[in-house]
Amino acid sequence: MTIPISWYLLLSAFLFACGVMGFLIKRNIITIFMSIELMLNGVNLSFIAFATRFGTLDGHIFVFFVMVVAAAEAAVGLAIIISVYRTRETLNVDRVNLLKL
Amino acid sequence: MKLFFWQPWLIPLLPLVGALINGLFGKRFSKSVVASIALFFTGASLLFASVHAYTLLHSGADALETSYGTWIRAGSFAADFGIYLDHLSLVMMLVVTGVGFVIHVYSVAYMEHEGGYYRFFSFLNFFMFFMLTLVLANNYLLLFVGWEGVGLASYLLIGFFFQKDSAANAGKKAFITNRIGDFGFLIALFLLIQHFGTLRFATVFNIASSLPAETTAGLLTAIGLLMLVGACGKSAQIPLYVWLPDAMEGPTPVSALIHAATMVTAGVYMVCRSNAIFSRAPLALLAVAIIGALTSFFAASIGIVQTDIKRVLAYSTVSQLGYMFMAAGVAAYSASIFHLMTHAFFKALLFLGAGSVIHGIGGEQDMRSMGGLRKYMPWTFWTMLIATLAISGIPPFAGFFSKDEILWQAFSSPHGSKIFWAIGIITAFMTSFYMFRLIFLTFTGEYRGAQQDAHSAHADHGHVPHESPWLVLAPLVLLAVLSIIGGWVGGNRFEHFLAPVIQKVQTESPRLQVAESAAIPTSEHGEKTGESKALETSLMSISVLVAFSGLGLAWFFYVKRPELPGKIAAASGGLYKLVLNKYWIDEVYSAVIIGPLVALSRAFLWQIVDQKVVDGSINETATAVRGVSHVVRQQQSGLIRSYAGWIAAGAAVIVAYMVWMGTR
Amino acid sequence: MHIFLFLLFGLLCAGGAINLLIQRKPINSALSLIVVMGSLALIYLLLGAEFVAVVQVIIYAGAIMVLFIFVIMLLNAGEEEHTKGSKVAKIIGIPGLITGFIIGVSVLLQHGPQEKRIHIGELYGSASDVGMMLFTKYLLAFELTSVLVLIAIMGAVVLARRSHSS
């Protein structure tokens, strides 16, 4: 029994949507960060699905690079979260609203 | 190929360099450095002008036209930076640079005790630049640039003592009155562009000379009349002459250079330059002549009763400019330019002499407080006497020749009439009278200004009137020599000299040539028959007689019976008052034109258009923007989740758009 | 067999993602994210991406999630606070998201690549194939990622270090 590529893509879209939704409804900055990872994973899945669809390995390489970037991002992002927590004493993004004039 | 630097564009540009150096850095220079810079560049310009005049006269060419590239190109219309050097612009160029240089020399000493020394010389050089641009331009547009530029320089120099309200106001008055004239001139230029497609002198005159002379009002008449409006503004003719007497608020060298010798003659130059147009529009020519005659008469009559020495000279200038217009109006362009030249010499001399007098007695300008100055300042007296003899038309001084030529032309030209001649003679009489009145009041009798002198603002001047330094006197002497010999060239030879400029156009139209040569077989080539020779001689003797009678009357009134003028003034009552108050022209203007204009501006333009419409629209726009911004500002909440929401919505819109585009 | 495995891990994946959203405590969200990543690794295997599946487990489920959990522990992140901060996210963001999702899904269903079907056991991206490509065609990019990672490490050290001024 086989399944079409578009199912994988649907799953990818769902994961991405969940990531965005997490960004919209979660208040905890760590969870929001995890939502970003979720979105990245969703994109990765579509990369792999298309790589399979077209029979090339470039998609795999891209996923690899995305993972590297995600790792770097996680390192820096978590460091930022730590320093934000140090100064603001909170992880709630609604309370960290200095991103305005 | 001549060296680029030896071409005539350097003539106007040299004073500009001087103006820029003095204007930008002059504040740090000492007075002698400022003066040297100004003199060097003006002198160099004079030198260059002379060299080019020599070159032109020896090349045998009628005109040298050089273009230095296109300035404006719009559709089929193009205007160049170009120099047009012919005999007419040559005369103007030499007068401007020559008299200009002399007056620069005079100013070095004269302005020494005034503030803003560098500013003065910068403006003066600036004026020279624009005046030379005006006379050397090869098209009307460049001429107009010079035209406006000299207006600006004039404004700056009239208001030179800007702390004085009257000076600042006089500057504004001059500028605004000139604007009215410029308006007419500009429309004339538009008409030229529309119908001739170019503003280049050579092309315009070629086209114009191919047209027949208009017997009724037509295009050329319209252009001519509008140009006349412009010339009236610049050359202070009725009805726009009111600014010139007020312009005497400026320093005296400025009055001499701008408001006597050069700038105010720009209108005459322009009319003579456009002779191809005017000659074909008899109605416009008639208007020129009438305005000239009226102006010369009215200004002279006002000049008779003025007591301010500079104002007498100012009205005299207006009157003499009227003479030039009258000459131009009877198609005697060469006589007009001839008088322009001699007038530049003797009127500059008169102003400089008046400046020397004012300087010598410590700033007093009222002739009633002068008198007896002959023994204090003999040089000034003799030079001014020469100038007065010249302006009064007493042979063999310069003014006699040019004035006589004008009167003869007014009498005999096909465009002339005996009425013009009569007005000219009466004006000549009045000119002679008021000029000798000035001389007698100033230099003869006893000094009447001792008491006032003690209160003089100039602390550095003594109580006793004193002769001016040699740097002031040298220009006077030089101009006096020119005032004597300037006319000896003679009207006929001068006419012959200008013939390429004036005659060329007339002979190009065969029909007109026939018509004109039929009308005047005599003065066409300067060969006069015996009959007209006799007529000219008798006319000449009349004008000389009139000049001497003016002298005699002035002597009788102001030397022999000094109490008489007061009695006559009292007896004539209303008339005297009318003339003394310059026919109430200023008051009439302010009541008829300025008053309603101010009222309209205040009630409608200010309170409705400006406050309600202009300010209102701005304010409403600002309020609306603020309202919108207030809403938009809310969106910058600093909440990351809101931003994410916007991004999500935006992404959705983009996806939808792309899908829609893809499925279309 | 294939469809069964896909449905199993796909549902696990989707369930983990939903659970991530529902859970209030960050630690629970982190654990459900691990579930998502683990099942994704198996889906990658289903797609024949052997190398990526392994790397997914090692880097994501291993390194990155450990980092997350470590930070949660470090900051002692407790239950999520319920603040009403952003109306925009609710009013505009969520409808926008749903609209975009529906459009995307409908496009996928209508025009998605149906023809290609995946058979189990077909391995496209073995480690050696990917490695060959990585060290030939993408060599420069690969080397550059090492610089990126180095910078990230330095950045993390600088940011997380307690500043001396305070």
Coordinates of N, CA and C in Angstrom, one line a residue, chain B residues 21-30 34 118:
Chain B
I21 N 33.9 87.1 -4.8 CA 35.1 87.1 -3.8 C 34.7 88.1 -2.7
N22 N 34.3 89.3 -3.1 CA 34.0 90.2 -2.0 C 32.8 89.8 -1.2
G23 N 31.8 89.2 -1.9 CA 30.6 88.9 -1.1 C 30.8 87.8 -0.2
L24 N 31.7 86.8 -0.6 CA 31.9 85.6 0.3 C 32.9 85.8 1.3
F25 N 34.0 86.5 0.9 CA 35.1 86.6 1.8 C 35.4 88.0 2.3
G26 N 34.7 89.0 1.7 CA 35.0 90.4 1.9 C 35.0 90.8 3.3
K27 N 34.3 90.1 4.2 CA 34.2 90.5 5.6 C 35.5 90.5 6.2
R28 N 36.3 89.5 5.8 CA 37.6 89.4 6.5 C 38.7 90.3 5.9
F29 N 38.4 90.8 4.7 CA 39.4 91.6 4.1 C 39.4 93.1 4.6
S30 N 40.6 93.7 4.5 CA 40.6 95.1 4.9 C 40.0 95.9 3.7
V34 N 39.4 95.0 -0.3 CA 38.1 94.9 -0.9 C 38.0 95.9 -2.2
Y118 N 32.4 96.1 2.1 CA 32.6 94.9 1.2 C 31.3 94.6 0.5

